[in-house]
Short mmCIF file of C-alpha atoms and ligand atoms in Angstrom, two decimals:
data_model
loop_
_atom_site.label_atom_id
_atom_site.label_comp_id
_atom_site.label_asym_id
_atom_site.label_seq_id
_atom_site.Cartn_x
_atom_site.Cartn_y
_atom_site.Cartn_z
CA UNK A 1 57.71 -55.09 39.85
CA UNK A 2 54.61 -52.59 41.08
CA UNK A 3 55.50 -49.89 43.50
CA UNK A 4 54.20 -50.76 47.12
CA UNK A 5 51.93 -47.80 49.00
CA UNK A 6 50.46 -47.10 52.37
CA UNK A 7 47.46 -45.17 52.29
CA UNK A 8 46.71 -42.88 55.45
CA UNK A 9 42.91 -42.20 54.98
CA UNK A 10 39.98 -40.63 56.99
CA UNK A 11 37.68 -42.88 54.91
CA UNK A 12 35.40 -40.79 53.64
CA UNK A 13 34.04 -40.86 50.16
CA UNK A 14 36.82 -39.49 48.37
CA UNK A 15 38.91 -41.67 50.24
CA UNK A 16 37.26 -44.60 49.29
CA UNK A 17 37.64 -43.67 45.56
CA UNK A 18 41.37 -43.30 46.41
CA UNK A 19 41.43 -46.77 47.92
CA UNK A 20 39.69 -48.35 44.82
CA UNK A 21 42.00 -46.39 42.58
CA UNK A 22 45.52 -47.89 44.22
CA UNK A 23 43.27 -51.56 44.37
CA UNK A 24 42.46 -50.83 40.18
CA UNK A 25 46.29 -50.08 39.86
CA UNK A 26 48.34 -52.85 38.48
CA UNK A 27 51.64 -50.55 39.10
CA UNK A 28 50.68 -50.54 42.85
CA UNK A 29 50.91 -52.88 45.55
CA UNK A 30 48.91 -51.70 48.75
CA UNK A 31 50.76 -53.13 51.41
CA UNK A 32 48.88 -51.51 54.15
CA UNK A 33 46.25 -48.71 55.07
CA UNK A 34 46.50 -46.41 58.46
CA UNK A 35 43.35 -45.34 59.76
CA UNK A 36 42.78 -41.17 60.68
CA UNK A 37 40.53 -39.11 61.94
CA UNK A 38 38.85 -36.39 59.78
CA UNK A 39 35.84 -37.26 57.86
CA UNK A 40 34.88 -39.50 60.41
CA UNK A 41 36.37 -40.68 63.69
CA UNK A 42 39.13 -43.05 63.62
CA UNK A 43 37.18 -46.15 64.61
CA UNK A 44 34.30 -45.50 61.45
CA UNK A 45 37.17 -44.48 59.04
CA UNK A 46 38.72 -47.92 59.59
CA UNK A 47 35.68 -49.84 59.47
CA UNK A 48 35.14 -48.34 56.26
CA UNK A 49 38.46 -49.12 55.05
CA UNK A 50 38.05 -52.84 56.04
CA UNK A 51 34.37 -53.10 54.43
CA UNK A 52 35.65 -51.77 51.30
CA UNK A 53 38.46 -54.00 51.18
CA UNK A 54 36.19 -56.86 51.90
CA UNK A 55 34.13 -55.61 48.97
CA UNK A 56 36.41 -55.59 46.30
CA UNK A 57 37.96 -58.77 47.71
CA UNK A 58 41.38 -57.38 49.41
CA UNK A 59 40.91 -58.25 53.06
CA UNK A 60 44.34 -59.68 53.06
CA UNK A 61 45.33 -55.97 53.32
CA UNK A 62 46.00 -54.72 56.95
CA UNK A 63 44.26 -51.86 58.46
CA UNK A 64 45.70 -49.98 61.58
CA UNK A 65 44.06 -47.06 63.79
CA UNK A 66 46.34 -44.28 63.91
CA UNK A 67 46.04 -41.46 66.09
CA UNK A 68 42.69 -40.44 67.22
CA UNK A 69 42.76 -36.61 67.58
CA UNK A 70 44.58 -33.08 66.84
CA UNK A 71 47.74 -32.65 68.30
CA UNK A 72 46.65 -29.72 70.33
CA UNK A 73 43.80 -31.21 71.47
CA UNK A 74 42.61 -34.27 73.39
CA UNK A 75 39.52 -35.46 71.57
CA UNK A 76 37.81 -35.38 67.90
CA UNK A 77 34.65 -34.46 66.92
CA UNK A 78 33.04 -34.86 63.21
CA UNK A 79 32.53 -31.31 62.21
CA UNK A 80 28.96 -30.87 60.70
CA UNK A 81 30.49 -29.69 57.38
CA UNK A 82 32.32 -33.14 57.09
CA UNK A 83 29.19 -35.05 58.11
CA UNK A 84 26.91 -33.10 55.33
CA UNK A 85 29.48 -33.88 52.73
CA UNK A 86 30.30 -37.40 53.57
CA UNK A 87 27.22 -38.58 55.86
CA UNK A 88 26.92 -39.71 59.29
CA UNK A 89 28.67 -43.23 58.26
CA UNK A 90 31.25 -41.45 56.12
CA UNK A 91 30.14 -43.21 52.92
CA UNK A 92 27.08 -41.17 51.67
CA UNK A 93 24.93 -43.79 53.94
CA UNK A 94 25.50 -46.44 51.15
CA UNK A 95 25.48 -49.92 53.16
CA UNK A 96 28.03 -52.39 53.23
CA UNK A 97 28.07 -55.22 55.32
CA UNK A 98 30.07 -55.42 58.45
CA UNK A 99 33.75 -56.37 57.54
CA UNK A 100 34.45 -59.77 58.66
CA UNK A 101 38.26 -58.78 59.33
CA UNK A 102 39.06 -56.89 62.19
CA UNK A 103 41.87 -54.08 62.31
CA UNK A 104 45.49 -55.36 62.55
CA UNK A 105 46.30 -55.30 66.34
CA UNK A 106 50.00 -53.58 65.65
CA UNK A 107 50.27 -49.50 66.10
CA UNK A 108 50.02 -47.37 62.82
CA UNK A 109 52.73 -44.98 63.51
CA UNK A 110 54.99 -48.14 64.02
CA UNK A 111 54.02 -49.82 60.81
CA UNK A 112 55.11 -46.90 58.83
CA UNK A 113 58.07 -46.22 60.43
CA UNK A 114 59.03 -49.89 59.98
CA UNK A 115 57.67 -50.26 56.19
CA UNK A 116 60.01 -46.90 55.26
CA UNK A 117 62.90 -48.55 56.90
CA UNK A 118 62.02 -52.28 55.06
CA UNK A 119 61.22 -50.71 51.76
CA UNK A 120 62.93 -47.37 51.11
CA UNK A 121 62.48 -45.62 48.12
CA UNK A 122 60.17 -48.51 46.77
CA UNK A 123 57.39 -47.26 48.55
CA UNK A 124 55.17 -43.88 48.19
CA UNK A 125 53.01 -43.14 51.44
CA UNK A 126 49.70 -41.23 50.15
CA UNK A 127 47.99 -39.72 53.31
CA UNK A 128 44.55 -38.20 52.43
CA UNK A 129 43.32 -36.66 55.71
CA UNK A 130 44.65 -34.68 58.73
CA UNK A 131 48.72 -35.20 59.12
CA UNK A 132 48.73 -36.33 62.83
CA UNK A 133 49.08 -39.93 62.16
CA UNK A 134 52.36 -39.22 59.67
CA UNK A 135 53.38 -36.22 61.90
CA UNK A 136 53.59 -39.03 64.57
CA UNK A 137 55.82 -41.08 62.47
CA UNK A 138 58.25 -38.40 61.59
CA UNK A 139 58.67 -37.44 65.74
CA UNK A 140 59.35 -41.36 66.45
CA UNK A 141 61.83 -41.95 63.74
CA UNK A 142 64.62 -39.76 61.83
CA UNK A 143 65.01 -42.04 59.16
CA UNK A 144 61.44 -42.15 58.52
CA UNK A 145 61.64 -38.04 58.18
CA UNK A 146 64.53 -38.50 56.01
CA UNK A 147 63.60 -41.00 53.72
CA UNK A 148 59.74 -41.09 53.06
CA UNK A 149 58.11 -40.68 50.03
CA UNK A 150 55.04 -38.90 50.83
CA UNK A 151 52.17 -37.56 48.39
CA UNK A 152 49.97 -35.86 50.33
CA UNK A 153 46.07 -34.44 49.46
CA UNK A 154 45.82 -31.27 51.20
CA UNK A 155 46.21 -27.53 51.41
CA UNK A 156 45.72 -24.88 48.82
CA UNK A 157 48.29 -22.50 47.55
CA UNK A 158 47.24 -20.11 44.79
CA UNK A 159 43.14 -20.99 45.81
CA UNK A 160 41.45 -20.29 48.86
CA UNK A 161 40.69 -22.95 51.33
CA UNK A 162 37.37 -24.88 51.42
CA UNK A 163 36.51 -24.86 55.39
CA UNK A 164 37.84 -21.43 55.97
CA UNK A 165 38.89 -18.48 53.75
CA UNK A 166 42.59 -19.72 54.50
CA UNK A 167 42.27 -23.25 54.98
CA UNK A 168 41.77 -26.61 53.43
CA UNK A 169 39.99 -29.15 55.66
CA UNK A 170 42.79 -31.59 55.94
CA UNK A 171 45.34 -29.39 56.79
CA UNK A 172 42.69 -27.15 59.22
CA UNK A 173 41.99 -30.11 61.23
CA UNK A 174 45.75 -30.26 62.52
CA UNK A 175 47.87 -27.34 61.27
CA UNK A 176 50.91 -28.09 63.61
CA UNK A 177 51.40 -31.58 62.15
CA UNK A 178 51.23 -30.76 58.57
CA UNK A 179 53.71 -27.71 59.37
CA UNK A 180 55.88 -30.64 61.19
CA UNK A 181 55.33 -32.91 58.19
CA UNK A 182 56.74 -29.66 55.37
CA UNK A 183 59.36 -28.81 57.49
CA UNK A 184 61.26 -32.20 58.64
CA UNK A 185 59.86 -34.57 55.66
CA UNK A 186 62.52 -34.30 52.56
CA UNK A 187 60.32 -35.59 49.79
CA UNK A 188 56.98 -34.19 49.83
CA UNK A 189 54.24 -34.09 46.64
CA UNK A 190 51.05 -31.47 47.82
CA UNK A 191 48.00 -32.36 45.67
CA UNK A 192 46.08 -29.42 47.25
CA UNK A 193 42.77 -27.67 45.68
CA UNK A 194 44.69 -25.68 43.32
CA UNK A 195 44.57 -29.15 41.20
CA UNK A 196 41.72 -31.27 42.90
CA UNK A 197 39.07 -29.07 42.34
CA UNK A 198 39.82 -28.80 38.63
CA UNK A 199 39.14 -32.67 38.58
CA UNK A 200 35.23 -33.44 38.74
CA UNK A 201 32.92 -36.17 38.60
CA UNK A 202 29.35 -35.95 37.61
CA UNK A 203 26.21 -38.48 37.62
CA UNK A 204 26.73 -39.08 34.14
CA UNK A 205 30.01 -41.24 35.38
CA UNK A 206 28.38 -42.84 38.09
CA UNK A 207 25.66 -43.99 36.12
CA UNK A 208 28.19 -46.15 34.36
CA UNK A 209 29.04 -47.64 37.70
CA UNK A 210 25.41 -48.55 38.39
CA UNK A 211 25.13 -50.06 34.79
CA UNK A 212 27.27 -52.77 35.68
CA UNK A 213 24.80 -54.32 37.91
CA UNK A 214 27.71 -55.25 40.46
CA UNK A 215 27.85 -54.82 44.52
CA UNK A 216 31.21 -52.71 43.62
CA UNK A 217 29.52 -50.51 40.98
CA UNK A 218 26.41 -50.19 43.08
CA UNK A 219 28.70 -49.13 46.01
CA UNK A 220 31.00 -46.69 43.87
CA UNK A 221 27.70 -44.86 42.25
CA UNK A 222 25.40 -44.98 45.64
CA UNK A 223 28.52 -43.03 47.76
CA UNK A 224 29.45 -40.80 45.37
CA UNK A 225 25.90 -39.65 43.86
CA UNK A 226 25.59 -38.93 47.60
CA UNK A 227 29.07 -36.86 47.45
CA UNK A 228 27.72 -35.10 44.40
CA UNK A 229 24.72 -34.00 45.73
CA UNK A 230 26.38 -32.32 48.74
CA UNK A 231 28.57 -30.46 46.13
CA UNK A 232 25.55 -29.44 44.34
CA UNK A 233 24.56 -27.16 47.78
CA UNK A 234 28.19 -26.46 49.25
CA UNK A 235 29.94 -25.45 45.54
CA UNK A 236 26.92 -25.14 42.91
CA UNK A 237 29.30 -23.23 40.46
CA UNK A 238 31.69 -26.51 39.86
CA UNK A 239 29.12 -28.33 38.44
CA UNK A 240 30.48 -31.79 39.76
CA UNK A 241 32.35 -33.22 43.09
CA UNK A 242 36.16 -32.91 43.68
CA UNK A 243 38.23 -35.81 43.01
CA UNK A 244 40.72 -34.65 45.68
CA UNK A 245 41.80 -37.92 47.20
CA UNK A 246 42.20 -40.16 44.12
CA UNK A 247 44.27 -37.54 42.27
CA UNK A 248 47.25 -37.86 45.24
CA UNK A 249 46.98 -41.83 44.23
CA UNK A 250 46.79 -41.36 41.02
CA UNK A 251 50.36 -38.61 40.72
CA UNK A 252 51.91 -41.63 43.10
CA UNK A 253 51.23 -43.91 40.05
CA UNK A 254 51.92 -41.29 37.46
CA UNK A 255 53.71 -38.13 38.32
CA UNK A 256 53.27 -36.79 34.91
CA UNK A 257 49.53 -36.11 35.52
CA UNK A 258 50.49 -32.93 37.24
CA UNK A 259 53.03 -29.78 36.88
CA UNK A 260 54.54 -28.66 40.09
CA UNK A 261 56.56 -25.74 41.83
CA UNK A 262 59.31 -26.92 43.91
CA UNK A 263 59.22 -25.19 46.98
CA UNK A 264 60.09 -25.05 50.79
CA UNK A 265 56.60 -24.82 52.69
CA UNK A 266 55.11 -24.51 55.94
CA UNK A 267 51.60 -23.69 57.64
CA UNK A 268 50.52 -20.38 59.15
CA UNK A 269 49.91 -21.33 62.73
CA UNK A 270 48.32 -18.34 64.23
CA UNK A 271 45.87 -15.16 63.37
CA UNK A 272 43.15 -15.94 61.06
CA UNK A 273 45.65 -17.21 58.26
CA UNK A 274 45.86 -20.36 60.57
CA UNK A 275 45.83 -23.10 58.47
CA UNK A 276 47.15 -21.57 55.50
CA UNK A 277 49.76 -23.61 53.08
CA UNK A 278 52.40 -21.19 51.62
CA UNK A 279 56.43 -20.70 51.13
CA UNK A 280 58.28 -20.48 54.04
CA UNK A 281 59.82 -17.41 53.88
CA UNK A 282 63.07 -18.56 56.23
CA UNK A 283 63.89 -21.27 53.67
CA UNK A 284 62.90 -19.26 50.56
CA UNK A 285 66.75 -19.01 49.25
CA UNK A 286 67.97 -22.40 50.05
CA UNK A 287 68.87 -24.08 46.98
CA UNK A 288 67.20 -27.61 48.48
CA UNK A 289 63.53 -27.35 47.92
CA UNK A 290 61.93 -30.50 50.15
CA UNK A 291 58.15 -30.34 48.52
CA UNK A 292 56.74 -29.93 45.19
CA UNK A 293 53.10 -28.47 44.97
CA UNK A 294 51.05 -29.53 41.98
CA UNK A 295 49.91 -26.44 40.42
CA UNK A 296 48.16 -27.93 37.10
CA UNK A 297 46.66 -31.32 36.12
CA UNK A 298 45.89 -33.06 32.95
CA UNK A 299 42.27 -32.99 33.96
CA UNK A 300 40.91 -35.16 30.78
CA UNK A 301 43.85 -37.92 31.20
CA UNK A 302 43.00 -38.26 35.11
CA UNK A 303 39.64 -38.57 34.36
CA UNK A 304 40.10 -41.45 31.60
CA UNK A 305 42.37 -43.01 34.13
CA UNK A 306 40.14 -42.63 36.79
CA UNK A 307 37.03 -44.45 35.31
CA UNK A 308 39.05 -46.94 33.34
CA UNK A 309 40.70 -48.27 36.30
CA UNK A 310 37.76 -48.02 39.00
CA UNK A 311 34.93 -49.28 36.37
CA UNK A 312 37.32 -52.47 35.78
CA UNK A 313 37.58 -53.07 39.86
CA UNK A 314 33.64 -52.50 40.29
CA UNK A 315 32.96 -54.76 37.00
CA UNK A 316 35.09 -57.99 39.08
CA UNK A 317 32.92 -57.79 42.24
CA UNK A 318 29.87 -60.15 42.38
CA UNK A 319 26.65 -59.31 41.05
CA UNK A 320 23.97 -57.23 42.72
CA UNK A 321 21.63 -59.36 44.79
CA UNK A 322 18.58 -59.88 43.00
CA UNK A 323 15.70 -57.71 44.17
CA UNK A 324 13.13 -59.94 46.55
CA UNK A 325 9.80 -59.18 44.97
CA UNK A 326 7.62 -57.07 46.94
CA UNK A 327 4.19 -58.45 48.17
CA UNK A 328 2.25 -56.08 46.04
CA UNK A 329 4.10 -56.83 42.77
CA UNK A 330 3.20 -60.67 43.13
O1 LIG B 401 39.91 -30.77 51.40
C1 LIG B 401 39.55 -32.29 50.74
C2 LIG B 401 39.87 -33.46 51.51
O2 LIG B 401 39.12 -33.45 52.83
C3 LIG B 401 39.96 -34.79 51.03
O3 LIG B 401 40.97 -35.23 51.73
C4 LIG B 401 38.32 -35.09 51.89
O4 LIG B 401 38.13 -36.21 51.96
C5 LIG B 401 38.07 -34.57 53.17
O5 LIG B 401 38.89 -34.97 54.14
CA1 LIG B 402 39.78 -37.32 53.23
#
């Protein structure tokens, strides 16, 4: 029986790759997507998720719009750095047709709460953006906080942040929400920069997608090449782009890809370390640890799984449309 999964995405290039990983995993049944803000505004992220689902022939999966801004703010504006890394449209200016299916009518928080009530332990929730919508579900229902199994991309325990010296991008958007998640959830796995900056993709791999000659292969290659070019500017020492969000999905499929430290976590909320994910001093001696932080990753095995799953998914999409010859060529 495939494991049920809900993705909470700020779609985003690596969110798109995470969605593709989930769709390409026979061990998973994607029962829905909730859209958060972060790399893009909620509406743009929802639109991207719908368009990607359509590309891969999975418009049957519902997409719900989540909370549009951080808990301590009353609006959201895309940061310059997000636009630089993911493009104005969030998918590296790759062009996908307008989706023919609309976002689901219901509310993302209700969908999350109901899904945990219905599926319990058979469901895993994978947030790959700011924690705002998940925190709202925790506040809406104690049962959700007690029973939701969460594998999240966000935070940094043993390495610096990527948007500020102490803060990782997702946690930086809404530190209060991630703090609430860490304090109230009973089962959280944190896939942070400690491991995601070890899983890197290069144009050698994206060329394999382009060679497929399919619409899916072209999309994955176009979007990821944009992301790789951005990384060449912001982190040239890495030699590739970080596969942050897909690693979280991969761990939901196969936890043995990472080695974890059991720990009770919190987020610093004041001062220069605001947004830092760190052990909660007050719960240091509590024998019950509610979180696991990934501190090591089997890079080779993850990359092999990543390429196999995305390539076979892209292979099954329609052929790239034949180019119309230009007047000068005739
Ligand atoms: O720090 C990496 C995270 O920030 C990823 O989820 C990426 O999509 C961006 O939102
Ligand atoms: Ca993301």
